Short mmCIF file of C-alpha atoms and ligand atoms in Angstrom, two decimals:
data_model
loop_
_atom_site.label_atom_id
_atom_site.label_comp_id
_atom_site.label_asym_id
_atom_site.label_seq_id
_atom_site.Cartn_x
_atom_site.Cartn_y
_atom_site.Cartn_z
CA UNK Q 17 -27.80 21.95 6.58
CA UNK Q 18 -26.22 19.93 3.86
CA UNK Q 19 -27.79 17.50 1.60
CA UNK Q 20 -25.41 14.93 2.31
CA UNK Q 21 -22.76 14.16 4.46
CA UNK Q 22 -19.93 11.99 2.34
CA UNK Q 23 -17.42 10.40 3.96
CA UNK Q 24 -13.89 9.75 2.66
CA UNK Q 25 -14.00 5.97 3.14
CA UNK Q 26 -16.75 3.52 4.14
CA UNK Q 27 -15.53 -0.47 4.27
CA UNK Q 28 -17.76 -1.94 1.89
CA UNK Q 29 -18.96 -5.69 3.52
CA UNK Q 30 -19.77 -8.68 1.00
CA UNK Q 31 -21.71 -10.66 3.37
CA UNK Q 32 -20.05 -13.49 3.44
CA UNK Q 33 -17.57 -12.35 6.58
CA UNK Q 34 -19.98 -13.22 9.96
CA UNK Q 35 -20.09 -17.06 8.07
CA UNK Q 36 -16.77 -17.42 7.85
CA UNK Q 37 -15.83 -15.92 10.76
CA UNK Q 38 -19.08 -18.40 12.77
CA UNK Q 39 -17.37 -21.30 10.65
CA UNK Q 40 -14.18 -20.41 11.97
CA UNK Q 41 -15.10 -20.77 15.21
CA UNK Q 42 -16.82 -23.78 14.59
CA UNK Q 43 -13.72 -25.45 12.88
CA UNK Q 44 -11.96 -24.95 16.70
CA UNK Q 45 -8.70 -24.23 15.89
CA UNK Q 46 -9.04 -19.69 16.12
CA UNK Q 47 -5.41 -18.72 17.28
CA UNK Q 48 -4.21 -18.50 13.64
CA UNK Q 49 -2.62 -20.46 11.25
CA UNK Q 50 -5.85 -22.50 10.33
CA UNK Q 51 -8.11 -23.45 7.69
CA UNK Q 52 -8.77 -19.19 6.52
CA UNK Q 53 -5.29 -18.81 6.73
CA UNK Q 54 -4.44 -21.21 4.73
CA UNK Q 55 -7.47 -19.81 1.92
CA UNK Q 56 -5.75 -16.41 1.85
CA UNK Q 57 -2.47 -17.90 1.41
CA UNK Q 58 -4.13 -19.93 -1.64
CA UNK Q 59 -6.07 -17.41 -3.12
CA UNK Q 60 -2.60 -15.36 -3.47
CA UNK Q 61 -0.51 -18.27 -4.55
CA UNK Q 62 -2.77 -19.14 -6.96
CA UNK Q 63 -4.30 -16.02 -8.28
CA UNK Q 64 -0.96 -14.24 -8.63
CA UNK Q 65 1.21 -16.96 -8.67
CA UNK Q 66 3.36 -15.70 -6.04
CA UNK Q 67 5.88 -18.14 -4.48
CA UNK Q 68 5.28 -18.22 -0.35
CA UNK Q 69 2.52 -16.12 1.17
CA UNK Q 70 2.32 -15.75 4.63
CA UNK Q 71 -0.75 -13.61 5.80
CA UNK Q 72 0.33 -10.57 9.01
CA UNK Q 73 -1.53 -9.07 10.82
CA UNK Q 74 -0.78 -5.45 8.92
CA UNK Q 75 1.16 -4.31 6.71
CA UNK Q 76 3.31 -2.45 8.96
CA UNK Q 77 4.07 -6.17 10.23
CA UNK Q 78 5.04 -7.30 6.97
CA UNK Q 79 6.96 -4.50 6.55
CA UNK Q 80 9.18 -5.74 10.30
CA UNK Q 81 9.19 -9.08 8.95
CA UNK Q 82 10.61 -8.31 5.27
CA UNK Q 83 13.66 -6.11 7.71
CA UNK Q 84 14.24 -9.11 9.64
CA UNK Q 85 14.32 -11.20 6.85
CA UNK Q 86 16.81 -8.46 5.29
CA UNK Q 87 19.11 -9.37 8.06
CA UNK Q 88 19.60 -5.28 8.62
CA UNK Q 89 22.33 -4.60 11.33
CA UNK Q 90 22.87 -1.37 12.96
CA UNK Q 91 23.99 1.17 10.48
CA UNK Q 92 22.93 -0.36 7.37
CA UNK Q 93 21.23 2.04 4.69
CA UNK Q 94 17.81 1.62 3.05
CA UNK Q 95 16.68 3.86 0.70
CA UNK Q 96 13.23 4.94 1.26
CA UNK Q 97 10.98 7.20 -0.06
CA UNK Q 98 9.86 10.14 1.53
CA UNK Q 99 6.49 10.20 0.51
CA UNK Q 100 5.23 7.33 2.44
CA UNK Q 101 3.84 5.99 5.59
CA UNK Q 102 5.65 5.55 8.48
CA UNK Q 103 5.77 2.03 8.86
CA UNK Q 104 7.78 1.86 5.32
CA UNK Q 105 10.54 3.74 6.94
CA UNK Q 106 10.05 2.26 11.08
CA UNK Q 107 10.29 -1.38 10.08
CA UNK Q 108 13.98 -0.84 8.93
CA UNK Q 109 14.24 1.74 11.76
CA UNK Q 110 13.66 -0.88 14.46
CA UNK Q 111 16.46 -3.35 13.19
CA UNK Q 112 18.86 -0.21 13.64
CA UNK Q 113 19.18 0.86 9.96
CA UNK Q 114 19.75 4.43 8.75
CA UNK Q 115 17.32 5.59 6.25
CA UNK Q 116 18.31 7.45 2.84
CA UNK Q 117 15.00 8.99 1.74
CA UNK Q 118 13.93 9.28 -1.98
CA UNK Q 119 12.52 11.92 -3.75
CA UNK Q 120 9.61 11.34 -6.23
CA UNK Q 121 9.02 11.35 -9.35
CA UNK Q 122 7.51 15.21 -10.98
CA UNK Q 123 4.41 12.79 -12.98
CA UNK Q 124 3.92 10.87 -9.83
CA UNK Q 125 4.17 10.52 -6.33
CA UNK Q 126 6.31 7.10 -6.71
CA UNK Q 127 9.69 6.83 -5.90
CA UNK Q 128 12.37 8.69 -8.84
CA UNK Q 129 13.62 5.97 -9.99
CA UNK Q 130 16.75 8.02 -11.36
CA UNK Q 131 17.50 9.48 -8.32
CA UNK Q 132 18.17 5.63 -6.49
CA UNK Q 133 21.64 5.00 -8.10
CA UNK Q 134 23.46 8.23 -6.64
CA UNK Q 135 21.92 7.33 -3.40
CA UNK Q 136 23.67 4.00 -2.96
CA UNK Q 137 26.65 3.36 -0.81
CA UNK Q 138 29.18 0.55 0.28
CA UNK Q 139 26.09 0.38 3.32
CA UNK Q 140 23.35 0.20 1.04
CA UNK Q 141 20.96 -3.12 1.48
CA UNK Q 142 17.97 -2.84 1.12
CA UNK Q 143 15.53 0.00 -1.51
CA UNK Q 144 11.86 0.19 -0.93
CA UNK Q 145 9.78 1.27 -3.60
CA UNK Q 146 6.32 2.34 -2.83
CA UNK Q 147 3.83 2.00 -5.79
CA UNK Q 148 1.59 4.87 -4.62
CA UNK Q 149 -2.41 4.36 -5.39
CA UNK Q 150 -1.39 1.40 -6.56
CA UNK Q 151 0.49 2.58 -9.77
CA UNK Q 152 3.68 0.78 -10.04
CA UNK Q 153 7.40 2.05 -9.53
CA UNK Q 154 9.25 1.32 -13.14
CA UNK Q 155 10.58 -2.35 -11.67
CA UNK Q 156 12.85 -2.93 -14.20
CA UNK Q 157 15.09 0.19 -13.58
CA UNK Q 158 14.78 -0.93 -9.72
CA UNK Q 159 15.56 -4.35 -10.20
CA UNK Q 160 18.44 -4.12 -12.56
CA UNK Q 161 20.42 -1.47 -10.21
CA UNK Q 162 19.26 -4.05 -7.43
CA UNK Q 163 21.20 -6.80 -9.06
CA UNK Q 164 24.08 -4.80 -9.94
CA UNK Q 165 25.00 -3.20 -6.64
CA UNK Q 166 23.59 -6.22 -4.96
CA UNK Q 167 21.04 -5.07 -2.47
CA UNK Q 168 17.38 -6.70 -1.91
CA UNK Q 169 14.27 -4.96 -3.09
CA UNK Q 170 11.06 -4.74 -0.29
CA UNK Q 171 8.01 -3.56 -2.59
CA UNK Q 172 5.72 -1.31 -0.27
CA UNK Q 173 2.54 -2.97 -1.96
CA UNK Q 174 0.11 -1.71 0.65
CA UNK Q 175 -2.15 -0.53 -2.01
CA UNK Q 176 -1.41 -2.42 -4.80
CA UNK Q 177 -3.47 -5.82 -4.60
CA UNK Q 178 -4.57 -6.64 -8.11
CA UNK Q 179 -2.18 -3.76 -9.80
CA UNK Q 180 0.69 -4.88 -12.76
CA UNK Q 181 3.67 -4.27 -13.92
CA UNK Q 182 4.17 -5.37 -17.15
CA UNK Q 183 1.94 -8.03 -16.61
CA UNK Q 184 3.74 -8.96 -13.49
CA UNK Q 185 1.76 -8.51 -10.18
CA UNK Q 186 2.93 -5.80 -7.74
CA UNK Q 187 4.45 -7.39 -4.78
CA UNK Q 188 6.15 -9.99 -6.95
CA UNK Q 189 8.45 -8.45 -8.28
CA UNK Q 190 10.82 -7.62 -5.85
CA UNK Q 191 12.72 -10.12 -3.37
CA UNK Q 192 9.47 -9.45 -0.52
CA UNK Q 193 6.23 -7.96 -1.53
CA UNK Q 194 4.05 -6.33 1.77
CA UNK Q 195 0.26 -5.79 1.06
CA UNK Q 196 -1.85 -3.66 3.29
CA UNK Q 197 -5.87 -3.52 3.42
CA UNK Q 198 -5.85 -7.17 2.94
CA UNK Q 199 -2.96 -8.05 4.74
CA UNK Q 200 -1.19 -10.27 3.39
CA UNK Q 201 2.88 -10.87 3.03
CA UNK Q 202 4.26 -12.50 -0.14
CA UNK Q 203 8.25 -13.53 -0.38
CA UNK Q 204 9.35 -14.21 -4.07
CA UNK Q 205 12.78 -15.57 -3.03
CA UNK Q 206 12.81 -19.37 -1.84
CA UNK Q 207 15.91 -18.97 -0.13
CA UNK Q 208 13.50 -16.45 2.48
CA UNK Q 209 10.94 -18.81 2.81
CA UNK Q 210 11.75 -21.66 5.92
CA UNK Q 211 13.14 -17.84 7.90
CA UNK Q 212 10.02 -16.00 7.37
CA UNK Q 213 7.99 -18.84 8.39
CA UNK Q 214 9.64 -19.06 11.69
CA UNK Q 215 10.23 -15.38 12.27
CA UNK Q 216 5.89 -15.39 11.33
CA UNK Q 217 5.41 -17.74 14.34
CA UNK Q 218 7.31 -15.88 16.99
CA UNK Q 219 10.94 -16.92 16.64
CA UNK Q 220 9.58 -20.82 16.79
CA UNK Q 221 9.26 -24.02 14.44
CA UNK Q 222 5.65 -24.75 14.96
CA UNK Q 223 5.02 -24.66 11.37
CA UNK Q 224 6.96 -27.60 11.07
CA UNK Q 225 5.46 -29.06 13.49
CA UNK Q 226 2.09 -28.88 12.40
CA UNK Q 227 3.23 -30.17 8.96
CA UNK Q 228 4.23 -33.23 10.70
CA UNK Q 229 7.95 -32.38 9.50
CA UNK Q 230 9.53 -32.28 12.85
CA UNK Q 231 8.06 -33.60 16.28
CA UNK Q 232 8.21 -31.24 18.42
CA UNK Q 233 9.02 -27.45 18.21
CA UNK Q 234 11.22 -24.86 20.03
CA UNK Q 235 12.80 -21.70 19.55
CA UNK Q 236 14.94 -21.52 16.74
CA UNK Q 237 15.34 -17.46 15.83
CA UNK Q 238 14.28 -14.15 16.65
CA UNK Q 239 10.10 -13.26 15.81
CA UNK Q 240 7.37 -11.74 16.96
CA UNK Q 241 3.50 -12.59 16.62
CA UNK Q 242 2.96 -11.57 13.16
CA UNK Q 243 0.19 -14.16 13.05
CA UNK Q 244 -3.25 -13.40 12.45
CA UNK Q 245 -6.29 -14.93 14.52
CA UNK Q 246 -8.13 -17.27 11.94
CA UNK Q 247 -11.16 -14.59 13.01
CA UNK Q 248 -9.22 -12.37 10.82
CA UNK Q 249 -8.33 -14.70 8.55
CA UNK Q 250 -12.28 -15.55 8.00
CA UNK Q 251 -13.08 -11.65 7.16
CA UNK Q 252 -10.36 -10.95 4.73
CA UNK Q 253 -11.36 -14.42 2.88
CA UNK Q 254 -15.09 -13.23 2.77
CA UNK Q 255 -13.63 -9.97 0.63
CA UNK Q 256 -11.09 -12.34 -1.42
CA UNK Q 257 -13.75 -14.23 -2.77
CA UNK Q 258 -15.69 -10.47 -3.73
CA UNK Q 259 -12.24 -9.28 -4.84
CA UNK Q 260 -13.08 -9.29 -8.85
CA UNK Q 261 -16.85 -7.45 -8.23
CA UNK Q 262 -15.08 -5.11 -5.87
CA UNK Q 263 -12.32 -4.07 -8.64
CA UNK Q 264 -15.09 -3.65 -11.53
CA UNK Q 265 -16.74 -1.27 -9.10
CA UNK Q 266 -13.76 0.73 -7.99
CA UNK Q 267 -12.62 0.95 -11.68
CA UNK Q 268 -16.05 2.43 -12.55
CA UNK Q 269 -15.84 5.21 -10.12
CA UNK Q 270 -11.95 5.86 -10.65
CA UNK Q 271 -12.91 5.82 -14.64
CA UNK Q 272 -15.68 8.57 -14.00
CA UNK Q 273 -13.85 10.63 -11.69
CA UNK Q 274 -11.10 11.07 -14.21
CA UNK Q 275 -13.64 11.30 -17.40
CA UNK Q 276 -15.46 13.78 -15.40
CA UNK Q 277 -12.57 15.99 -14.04
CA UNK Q 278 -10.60 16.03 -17.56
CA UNK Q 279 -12.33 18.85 -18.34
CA UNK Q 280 -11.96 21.31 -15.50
CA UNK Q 281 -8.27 20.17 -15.45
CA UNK Q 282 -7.96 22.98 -18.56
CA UNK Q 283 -8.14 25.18 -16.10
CA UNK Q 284 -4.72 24.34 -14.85
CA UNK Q 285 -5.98 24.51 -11.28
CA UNK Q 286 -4.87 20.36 -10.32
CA UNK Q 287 -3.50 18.19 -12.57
CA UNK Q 288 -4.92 14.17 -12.72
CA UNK Q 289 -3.65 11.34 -11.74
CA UNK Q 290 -0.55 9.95 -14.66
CA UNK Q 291 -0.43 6.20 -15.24
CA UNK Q 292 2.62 5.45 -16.58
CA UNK Q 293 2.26 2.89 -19.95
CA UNK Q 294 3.88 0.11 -18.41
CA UNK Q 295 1.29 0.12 -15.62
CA UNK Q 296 -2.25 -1.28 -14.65
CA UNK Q 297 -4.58 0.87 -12.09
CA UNK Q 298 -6.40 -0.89 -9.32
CA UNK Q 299 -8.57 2.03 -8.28
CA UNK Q 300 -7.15 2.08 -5.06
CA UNK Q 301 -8.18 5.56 -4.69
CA UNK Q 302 -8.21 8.76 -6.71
CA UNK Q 303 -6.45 12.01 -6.31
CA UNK Q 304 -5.56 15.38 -7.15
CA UNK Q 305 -2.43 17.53 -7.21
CA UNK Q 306 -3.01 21.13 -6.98
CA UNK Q 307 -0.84 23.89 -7.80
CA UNK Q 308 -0.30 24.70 -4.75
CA UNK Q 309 -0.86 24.85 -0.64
CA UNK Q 310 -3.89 27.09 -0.77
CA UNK Q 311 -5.66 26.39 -3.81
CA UNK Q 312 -5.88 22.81 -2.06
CA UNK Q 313 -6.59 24.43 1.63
CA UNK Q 314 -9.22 25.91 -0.34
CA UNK Q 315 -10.60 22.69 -1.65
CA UNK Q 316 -10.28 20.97 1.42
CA UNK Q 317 -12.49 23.30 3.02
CA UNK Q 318 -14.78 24.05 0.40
CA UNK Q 319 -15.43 20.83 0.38
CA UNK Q 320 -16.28 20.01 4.16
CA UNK Q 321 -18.31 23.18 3.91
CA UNK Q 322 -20.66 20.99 1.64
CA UNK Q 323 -20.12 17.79 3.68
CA UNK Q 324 -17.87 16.03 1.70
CA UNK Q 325 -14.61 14.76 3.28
CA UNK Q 326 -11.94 14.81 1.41
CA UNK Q 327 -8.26 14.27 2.74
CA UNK Q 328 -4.56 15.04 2.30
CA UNK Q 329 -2.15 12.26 2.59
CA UNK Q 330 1.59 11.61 3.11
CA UNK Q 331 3.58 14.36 5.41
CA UNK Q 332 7.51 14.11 4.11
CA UNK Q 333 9.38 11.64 6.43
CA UNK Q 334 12.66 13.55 5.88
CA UNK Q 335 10.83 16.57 7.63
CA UNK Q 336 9.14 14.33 10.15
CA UNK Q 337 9.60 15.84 14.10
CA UNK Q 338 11.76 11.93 14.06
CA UNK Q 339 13.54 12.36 11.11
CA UNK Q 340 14.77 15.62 10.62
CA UNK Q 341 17.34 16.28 13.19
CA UNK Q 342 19.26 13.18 11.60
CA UNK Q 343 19.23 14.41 8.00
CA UNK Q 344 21.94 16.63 6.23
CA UNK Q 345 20.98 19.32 4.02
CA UNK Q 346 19.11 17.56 1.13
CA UNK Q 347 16.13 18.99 -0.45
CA UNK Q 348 13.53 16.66 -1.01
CA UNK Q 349 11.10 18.78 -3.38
CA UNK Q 350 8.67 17.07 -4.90
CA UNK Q 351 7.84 14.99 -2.20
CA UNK Q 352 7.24 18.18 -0.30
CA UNK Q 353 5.23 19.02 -3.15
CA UNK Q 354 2.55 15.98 -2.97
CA UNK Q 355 2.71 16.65 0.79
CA UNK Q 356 1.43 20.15 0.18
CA UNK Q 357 -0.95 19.86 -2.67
CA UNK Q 358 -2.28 16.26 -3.06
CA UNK Q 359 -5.77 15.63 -2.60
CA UNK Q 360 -7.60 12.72 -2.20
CA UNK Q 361 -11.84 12.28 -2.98
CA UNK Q 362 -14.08 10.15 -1.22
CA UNK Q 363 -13.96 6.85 -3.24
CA UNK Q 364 -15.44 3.30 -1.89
CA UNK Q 365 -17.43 0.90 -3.49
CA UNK Q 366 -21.69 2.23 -2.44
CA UNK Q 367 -20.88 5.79 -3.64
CA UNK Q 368 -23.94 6.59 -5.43
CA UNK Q 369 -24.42 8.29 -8.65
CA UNK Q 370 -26.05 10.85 -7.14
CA UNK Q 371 -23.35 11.21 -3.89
CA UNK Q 372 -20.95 11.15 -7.30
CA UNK Q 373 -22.87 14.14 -9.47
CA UNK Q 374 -22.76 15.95 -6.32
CA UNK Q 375 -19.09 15.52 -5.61
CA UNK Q 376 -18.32 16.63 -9.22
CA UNK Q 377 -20.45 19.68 -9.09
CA UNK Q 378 -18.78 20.87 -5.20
CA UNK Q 379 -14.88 19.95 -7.24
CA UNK Q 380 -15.50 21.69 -10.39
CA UNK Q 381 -17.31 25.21 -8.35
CA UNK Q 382 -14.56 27.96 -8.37
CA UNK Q 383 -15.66 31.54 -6.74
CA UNK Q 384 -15.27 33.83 -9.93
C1 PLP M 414 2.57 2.84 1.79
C2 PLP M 414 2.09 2.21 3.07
N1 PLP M 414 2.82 1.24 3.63
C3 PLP M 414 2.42 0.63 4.77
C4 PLP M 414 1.23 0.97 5.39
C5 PLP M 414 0.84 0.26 6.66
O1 PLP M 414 -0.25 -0.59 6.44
P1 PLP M 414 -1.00 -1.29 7.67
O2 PLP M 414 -1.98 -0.29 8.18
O3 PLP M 414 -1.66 -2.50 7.06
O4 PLP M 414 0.01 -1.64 8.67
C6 PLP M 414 0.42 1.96 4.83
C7 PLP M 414 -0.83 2.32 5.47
O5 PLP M 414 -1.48 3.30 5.19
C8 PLP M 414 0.86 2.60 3.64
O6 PLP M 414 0.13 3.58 3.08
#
């Protein structure tokens, strides 16, 4: 039997959510759009200074919005990059666009930002950079071939609340910034905002309305119910408030893992996790790359043997069952690489120091 069972995530709760969520109730008005929702959009405006936030249910939603707001029309091209979720690639997808996928870089599973110019085409509108673990995509190089080919910029933020650029938060950088875990959609061009509003609230004015501005609402453009309840709205406030504590936490751990695991990285059996100078880390999670397929099997199983879960991630999109029938003969290698040999460690705020000693001592064990 093993000492512990550790598993790869565990949602840490600040204690705060069941009085929010009881006070949202109380305040009557639950269906969304309410006093939490109007918190969260706050606490982003304000924190990050980020021009319109308007809180989704997921990220995958923010994602459909940001294509709406694209206006993509059947055949357009988005460049994408293969190492990602899904929903990066789907929300474009949906509208009817075709979907030029990105290798990434050979330091880091982000997006080659070299490789984006050759990729463009008289159909290009939209590139979607990914900043992976939260490290960001070099947004200069992004933004100045965004400018001069003239295409919009969608920054897959989903784990990169609290992460910089150059001093400038992810997600508002680009002209629409999607976060995931705490779900929230930020739009850094004014000229998006009154759309995205409307397209948030199913197609209709209601926003308005509430506001007073108009008195009565209707259907003015396409949506869908992007909305959050204020139930929602409640919880992810609860962990806004936390959000600093949380960060020095996960910073500890992600610090320790990589002080830790420097030194069986002579070995040459995984390489670390690269931060590129121009970027901040959020400790959004930590991984490994191994050398290769098996030495990471290996790991993987090794691991579980001694109860600790530890997980692959991203499968390439371009060799998806979905994808790959549409794609013509380009080799996508280092994505297929990260597919193959990135690892990722249990890492959430209440692991232990001892859960941590023992993780350490089950990584760095190699049979002779
Ligand atoms: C890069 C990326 N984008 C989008 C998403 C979707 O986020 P959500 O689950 O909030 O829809 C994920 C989720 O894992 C992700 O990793």
């Amino acid at each position: 039997m093993n000492k512990y069972i550790i598993p790869f995530n565990k949602p840490y709760l600040t204690g705060k959510e069941l009085d929010h969520i009881k006070d949202a109730v109380a305040r009557g008005k639950i269906s969304g759009n309410g006093y939490y929702t109007q918190k969260c959009h706050e606490f982003f405006q304000e924190r990050y200074g980020f021009k319109k936030c308007l809180l989704t249910t997921s990220c995958t939603d923010a994602l459909e919005m940001a294509a709406i707001l694209c206006d993509i029309q059947p055949g357009d091209e988005v460049i994408v990059p293969s190492y990602t979720f899904v929903s990066t690639a789907n929300a474009f997808v949906l509208r009817g666009a075709k979907i030029v996928f990105a290798d990434s870089r050979k330091d880091h599973p982000g997006i080659d930002e070299s490789k984006i110019e050759s990729l463009i085409t008289s159909r290009t509108k939209v590139v979607v950079p990914v900043h992976y673990a939260g490290i960001a995509c070099d947004m200069d190089i992004i933004m100045d071939i965004a400018n001069r080919h003239n295409i919009l910029v969608v920054e897959d933020a989903a784990q990169s609340i609290d992460s910089f650029y150059k001093g400038k938060p992810l997600g508002g950088i680009g002209h629409f910034g999607c976060f995931s875990f705490h779900e929230t959609k930020n739009i850094n061009d004014e000229r998006f905002c009154k759309r995205a509003e409307i397209i948030w609230e199913k197609g209709t004015n209601r926003a308005e309305f509430f506001r007073g501005e108009v008195n009565k609402y209707g259907w003015v453009d396409i949506g869908s119910s992007f909305l959050p309840s204020e139930i929602t709205a409640a919880f992810l406030f609860a962990q806004l408030e936390q959000l600093d504590t949380i960060q020095n936490q996960r910073e500890g751990i992600w610090e320790e893992y990589n002080n830790r695991l420097k030194q069986i990285k002579e070995k040459g059996l995984f390489k670390l996790p690269v931060i590129p100078p121009y970027a901040t880390n959020n400790a959004h999670m930590f991984y490994l790359v191994f050398n290769n397929l098996e030495l990471r099997s290996e790991k993987i199983k090794s691991l579980l043997e001694n109860g600790i879960l530890s997980v692959f991630h991203y499968l390439s999109l371009h060799k998806s069952l979905f994808y790959r029938g549409k794609l013509v003969g380009r080799e996508l290698p280092e994505s297929d690489r990260y597919s193959d040999c990135l690892l990722r460690l249990p890492f959430f705020y209440e692991l232990t120091n001892e859960h941590f000693e023992y993780i350490i001592n089950k990584i760095t064990y190699y049979k002779k």
